CSV table of C-alpha atoms and ligand atoms in Angstrom, one decimal:
chain,number,residue,atom,x,y,z
A,914,MET,CA,0.0,0.0,0.1
A,915,ARG,CA,1.1,3.5,-0.7
A,916,SER,CA,-0.5,6.6,0.7
A,917,VAL,CA,-0.3,10.4,0.3
A,918,GLN,CA,-2.0,13.0,2.6
A,919,ILE,CA,-4.5,15.2,0.8
A,920,HIS,CA,-6.2,18.3,2.0
A,921,ASN,CA,-8.8,16.5,4.1
A,922,GLY,CA,-7.7,12.9,4.2
A,923,HIS,CA,-5.6,10.3,2.5
A,924,PHE,CA,-5.4,8.8,-1.0
A,925,LEU,CA,-4.2,5.1,-0.9
A,926,THR,CA,-3.3,2.7,-3.7
A,927,LEU,CA,-3.5,-0.9,-2.9
A,928,SER,CA,-1.5,-3.5,-5.0
A,929,ARG,CA,-2.1,-6.9,-6.3
A,930,GLY,CA,-2.6,-9.5,-3.5
A,931,GLU,CA,-3.5,-7.1,-0.7
A,932,GLU,CA,-6.8,-7.6,1.2
A,933,VAL,CA,-9.0,-4.7,0.9
A,934,THR,CA,-10.9,-4.4,4.2
A,935,SER,CA,-8.0,-5.3,6.5
A,936,SER,CA,-5.6,-3.1,4.7
A,937,ILE,CA,-8.0,0.0,5.1
A,938,GLN,CA,-8.7,-1.0,8.7
A,939,GLU,CA,-4.9,-1.2,9.6
A,940,PHE,CA,-4.3,2.1,7.8
A,941,CYS,CA,-7.0,3.8,9.8
A,942,GLU,CA,-5.7,2.3,13.1
A,943,SER,CA,-2.1,3.4,12.3
A,944,GLN,CA,-3.3,6.9,11.4
A,945,LYS,CA,-5.6,7.1,14.3
A,946,MET,CA,-8.4,7.9,11.8
A,947,HIS,CA,-11.6,7.2,13.5
A,948,TRP,CA,-14.2,9.2,11.4
A,949,ALA,CA,-14.0,9.1,7.6
A,950,LEU,CA,-15.8,8.5,4.3
A,951,ILE,CA,-14.5,6.1,1.8
A,952,GLN,CA,-14.6,5.9,-2.0
A,953,ALA,CA,-12.6,3.5,-4.2
A,954,ILE,CA,-12.4,2.0,-7.7
A,955,GLY,CA,-10.2,-0.7,-9.0
A,956,ALA,CA,-10.3,-4.5,-9.6
A,957,VAL,CA,-10.6,-7.4,-7.1
A,958,GLU,CA,-10.9,-11.2,-6.8
A,959,ASP,CA,-11.7,-13.7,-4.2
A,960,VAL,CA,-14.5,-11.8,-2.7
A,961,GLU,CA,-17.0,-12.4,0.3
A,962,ILE,CA,-19.9,-10.1,-0.2
A,963,GLY,CA,-23.4,-10.3,1.2
A,964,TYR,CA,-26.2,-8.7,3.4
A,965,TYR,CA,-27.6,-8.6,6.9
A,966,ASP,CA,-30.6,-10.9,7.3
A,967,ALA,CA,-32.8,-9.0,9.6
A,968,PRO,CA,-34.9,-12.0,10.8
A,969,SER,CA,-31.9,-14.1,11.8
A,970,ARG,CA,-29.8,-11.1,12.8
A,971,GLU,CA,-26.9,-12.6,10.9
A,972,TYR,CA,-24.9,-11.6,8.0
A,973,VAL,CA,-25.2,-13.9,4.9
A,974,PHE,CA,-22.2,-14.0,2.6
A,975,ILE,CA,-21.4,-15.6,-0.8
A,976,GLN,CA,-17.9,-16.2,-2.0
A,977,ASP,CA,-16.9,-15.6,-5.6
A,978,ASP,CA,-13.5,-15.9,-7.2
A,979,GLY,CA,-14.2,-13.2,-9.8
A,980,PRO,CA,-12.2,-11.4,-11.2
A,981,PHE,CA,-14.3,-8.2,-10.9
A,982,GLU,CA,-14.2,-4.5,-11.7
A,983,VAL,CA,-14.9,-2.4,-8.6
A,984,ALA,CA,-17.7,-0.3,-10.2
A,985,SER,CA,-18.4,1.4,-7.0
A,986,LEU,CA,-16.9,0.9,-3.4
A,987,SER,CA,-18.1,3.2,-0.8
A,988,GLY,CA,-18.2,3.2,3.0
A,989,ASN,CA,-17.3,4.9,6.3
A,990,VAL,CA,-15.1,4.7,9.2
A,991,ALA,CA,-16.8,5.2,12.6
A,992,GLU,CA,-15.7,4.4,16.2
A,993,LEU,CA,-16.9,1.4,18.2
A,994,ASP,CA,-15.5,1.2,21.8
A,995,GLU,CA,-13.1,4.0,20.9
A,996,GLU,CA,-11.6,1.9,18.0
A,997,PRO,CA,-12.1,2.7,14.3
A,998,VAL,CA,-14.3,0.4,12.4
A,999,VAL,CA,-14.3,0.2,8.6
A,1000,HIS,CA,-17.7,-0.5,6.9
A,1001,LEU,CA,-17.6,-1.3,3.2
A,1002,HIS,CA,-20.3,-1.9,0.6
A,1003,ALA,CA,-19.5,-2.4,-3.1
A,1004,VAL,CA,-21.0,-3.1,-6.5
A,1005,LEU,CA,-18.7,-5.4,-8.5
A,1006,SER,CA,-19.0,-6.1,-12.2
A,1007,ARG,CA,-17.7,-9.3,-13.7
A,1008,ALA,CA,-14.6,-8.9,-15.8
A,1009,ASP,CA,-16.2,-10.8,-18.7
A,1010,ARG,CA,-18.4,-9.8,-21.6
A,1011,THR,CA,-21.6,-10.1,-19.4
A,1012,LEU,CA,-20.5,-7.4,-17.0
A,1013,GLY,CA,-23.0,-8.8,-14.5
A,1014,CYS,CA,-23.0,-7.2,-11.2
A,1015,ILE,CA,-23.0,-8.4,-7.6
A,1016,GLY,CA,-23.1,-6.1,-4.7
A,1017,GLY,CA,-23.7,-5.6,-1.0
A,1018,HIS,CA,-21.7,-5.6,2.3
A,1019,LEU,CA,-18.1,-6.3,1.6
A,1020,ARG,CA,-16.3,-8.5,4.1
A,1021,SER,CA,-13.3,-9.1,2.1
A,1022,ALA,CA,-11.7,-9.0,-1.3
A,1023,ARG,CA,-8.2,-9.4,-2.8
A,1024,VAL,CA,-6.8,-6.7,-5.1
A,1025,SER,CA,-6.2,-8.3,-8.5
A,1026,LEU,CA,-4.7,-5.2,-10.3
A,1027,THR,CA,-5.0,-2.1,-8.2
A,1028,LEU,CA,-7.4,-0.4,-5.9
A,1029,GLU,CA,-7.5,3.5,-5.7
A,1030,VAL,CA,-9.0,4.6,-2.4
A,1031,CYS,CA,-9.9,8.0,-1.1
A,1032,LEU,CA,-10.4,8.4,2.7
A,1033,TRP,CA,-12.2,11.7,3.5
A,1034,GLU,CA,-11.7,12.8,7.1
A,1035,VAL,CA,-14.8,13.7,9.0
A,1036,SER,CA,-14.2,16.4,11.7
A,1037,GLN,CA,-17.2,15.5,14.0
A,1038,PRO,CA,-17.4,12.1,15.9
A,1039,LEU,CA,-19.1,9.2,14.2
A,1040,VAL,CA,-19.8,6.7,16.9
A,1041,ARG,CA,-21.5,3.3,16.8
A,1042,GLU,CA,-23.7,2.0,19.5
A,1043,PHE,CA,-25.4,-1.4,19.7
A,1044,ASP,CA,-29.1,-1.2,18.7
A,1045,ASP,CA,-31.3,-3.7,20.3
A,1046,GLU,CA,-34.0,-3.4,17.6
A,1047,THR,CA,-31.8,-4.4,14.6
A,1048,GLY,CA,-28.9,-6.2,16.4
A,1049,LEU,CA,-26.5,-3.9,14.6
A,1050,ASP,CA,-23.9,-1.4,15.8
A,1051,LEU,CA,-25.6,1.8,14.4
A,1052,ILE,CA,-24.1,5.3,14.1
A,1053,GLU,CA,-25.7,7.4,16.8
A,1054,LEU,CA,-25.9,11.2,15.7
B,1170,LIG,ZN1,-22.9,-3.1,5.6
C-alpha cells in the first residue's frame, strides 16, 4: 500500500494481492483515523460479499473468485468502543463480456490489479452503539 495525505484525508493505492478491508482497517488504526468517508475503484478477486438478514440477525455471505471491476466501493469509518471500524459496501461487475454485477456488504476482497482509495476525514465524531431493535452497531448522531 502507498499513501499520500490530501487536503482533508488520505489517498491510498493498494497493490495486487492485498486484502481490501483489513488493509484499510490497519491504515485507519495506524493513522488514528476514527471518522471518515471512503470511496474506491479498481479491480478485485476472491470476494466475500453479502447482506444482513434481519430475521436471523446474521450476515449472509457468498464467495466468488471473480475477477471483478470495482464499479463502486463506498463506506465509512466510525468508532466502536473507541476503536475505528471500517464499513464497506461495493458493486462489483464481472470482468467478462456479461459485466453482470453483484453487490452488498463487503467482508473481504483481494486486489487483482490495483485499488484506488480516497479516505475523506470527518471532523465530527461518528460513533457506533449497539441497537437492540436491529442487532446492529448503528451510528448514533
Ligand atoms: Zn454493511
